[in-house]
Amino acid sequence: MKSKRISWAGHVWRGREQTIGQVTPWKPKSKIPLGRPRQRWLDRVNKNLEMLGILNCEEIGMNRDRWRDVVVATKDLNGLY
């Protein structure tokens, strides 16, 4: 599941001109509900990549070959959130 999520993140970051690339960074301007903030898809992607020690994920995501290595490394995160 994590590797599929990370793989899709590469597609999203490479598709800045497409609809999915434009909608993903958008944040609605509405009232924030009480309680713990809901976890977003991008938050989970960044958390998984931090476990691998990858900080410049969007830059690496632009290069397909380097991103494929990241996706393979993600498969080694067995049992980790």
Tab-separated table of C-alpha atoms in Angstrom:
chain	number	residue	atom	x	y	z
A	1	MET	CA	0.000	0.000	0.000
A	2	LYS	CA	2.799	2.419	0.893
A	3	SER	CA	4.676	1.757	-2.334
A	4	LYS	CA	1.528	2.370	-4.400
A	5	ARG	CA	0.914	5.645	-2.536
A	6	ILE	CA	4.522	6.746	-3.118
A	7	SER	CA	4.359	5.700	-6.760
A	8	TRP	CA	1.197	7.746	-7.300
A	9	ALA	CA	2.847	10.760	-5.627
A	10	GLY	CA	5.490	10.709	-8.366
A	11	HIS	CA	2.770	10.813	-11.020
A	12	VAL	CA	1.084	13.733	-9.273
A	13	TRP	CA	4.298	15.754	-8.941
A	14	ARG	CA	5.235	15.161	-12.576
A	15	GLY	CA	1.755	16.207	-13.750
A	16	ARG	CA	1.798	19.864	-12.655
A	17	GLU	CA	0.027	20.984	-15.851
A	18	GLN	CA	-2.715	18.383	-15.479
A	19	THR	CA	-5.767	18.724	-13.257
A	20	ILE	CA	-4.486	16.387	-10.526
A	21	GLY	CA	-1.272	18.376	-10.185
A	22	GLN	CA	-3.194	21.615	-9.800
A	23	VAL	CA	-5.803	20.316	-7.338
A	24	THR	CA	-3.461	18.494	-4.934
A	25	PRO	CA	-1.748	21.526	-3.325
A	26	TRP	CA	-5.049	23.467	-3.083
A	27	LYS	CA	-6.434	24.025	0.416
A	28	PRO	CA	-10.050	25.070	0.969
A	29	LYS	CA	-10.733	28.295	2.844
A	30	SER	CA	-13.405	27.064	5.207
A	31	LYS	CA	-13.938	26.803	8.931
A	32	ILE	CA	-11.671	24.261	10.618
A	33	PRO	CA	-13.646	21.687	12.652
A	34	LEU	CA	-12.851	21.053	16.311
A	35	GLY	CA	-10.672	18.152	17.321
A	36	ARG	CA	-7.649	16.520	15.824
A	37	PRO	CA	-6.929	17.558	12.211
A	38	ARG	CA	-7.723	14.916	9.630
A	39	GLN	CA	-4.724	13.282	8.062
A	40	ARG	CA	-4.364	14.091	4.392
A	41	TRP	CA	-2.909	11.904	1.663
A	42	LEU	CA	0.097	14.177	1.231
A	43	ASP	CA	0.818	14.043	4.977
A	44	ARG	CA	1.057	10.256	4.830
A	45	VAL	CA	3.296	10.379	1.752
A	46	ASN	CA	5.662	12.823	3.445
A	47	LYS	CA	5.723	10.721	6.633
A	48	ASN	CA	6.656	7.565	4.689
A	49	LEU	CA	9.374	9.424	2.801
A	50	GLU	CA	10.799	10.876	6.022
A	51	MET	CA	11.220	7.298	7.287
A	52	LEU	CA	13.467	6.712	4.272
A	53	GLY	CA	15.362	9.953	4.881
A	54	ILE	CA	14.103	11.650	1.709
A	55	LEU	CA	13.494	15.360	2.168
A	56	ASN	CA	13.413	16.774	-1.376
A	57	CYS	CA	10.721	14.414	-2.602
A	58	GLU	CA	9.147	16.637	-5.259
A	59	GLU	CA	12.517	17.238	-6.897
A	60	ILE	CA	13.333	13.519	-6.968
A	61	GLY	CA	9.790	12.756	-8.189
A	62	MET	CA	10.483	14.633	-11.422
A	63	ASN	CA	13.114	12.030	-12.366
A	64	ARG	CA	11.365	8.713	-13.092
A	65	ASP	CA	14.427	6.512	-12.668
A	66	ARG	CA	15.376	7.956	-9.281
A	67	TRP	CA	11.738	7.847	-8.162
A	68	ARG	CA	11.465	4.171	-9.106
A	69	ASP	CA	14.368	3.457	-6.721
A	70	VAL	CA	12.480	5.285	-3.966
A	71	VAL	CA	9.350	3.196	-4.615
A	72	VAL	CA	11.383	-0.013	-4.385
A	73	ALA	CA	12.973	1.183	-1.131
A	74	THR	CA	9.490	1.869	0.246
A	75	LYS	CA	8.628	-1.808	-0.087
A	76	ASP	CA	11.218	-2.492	2.646
A	77	LEU	CA	9.178	-0.508	5.214
A	78	ASN	CA	7.347	-3.602	6.435
A	79	GLY	CA	4.874	-2.928	9.200
A	80	LEU	CA	5.818	0.703	9.601
A	81	TYR	CA	2.956	3.174	9.270
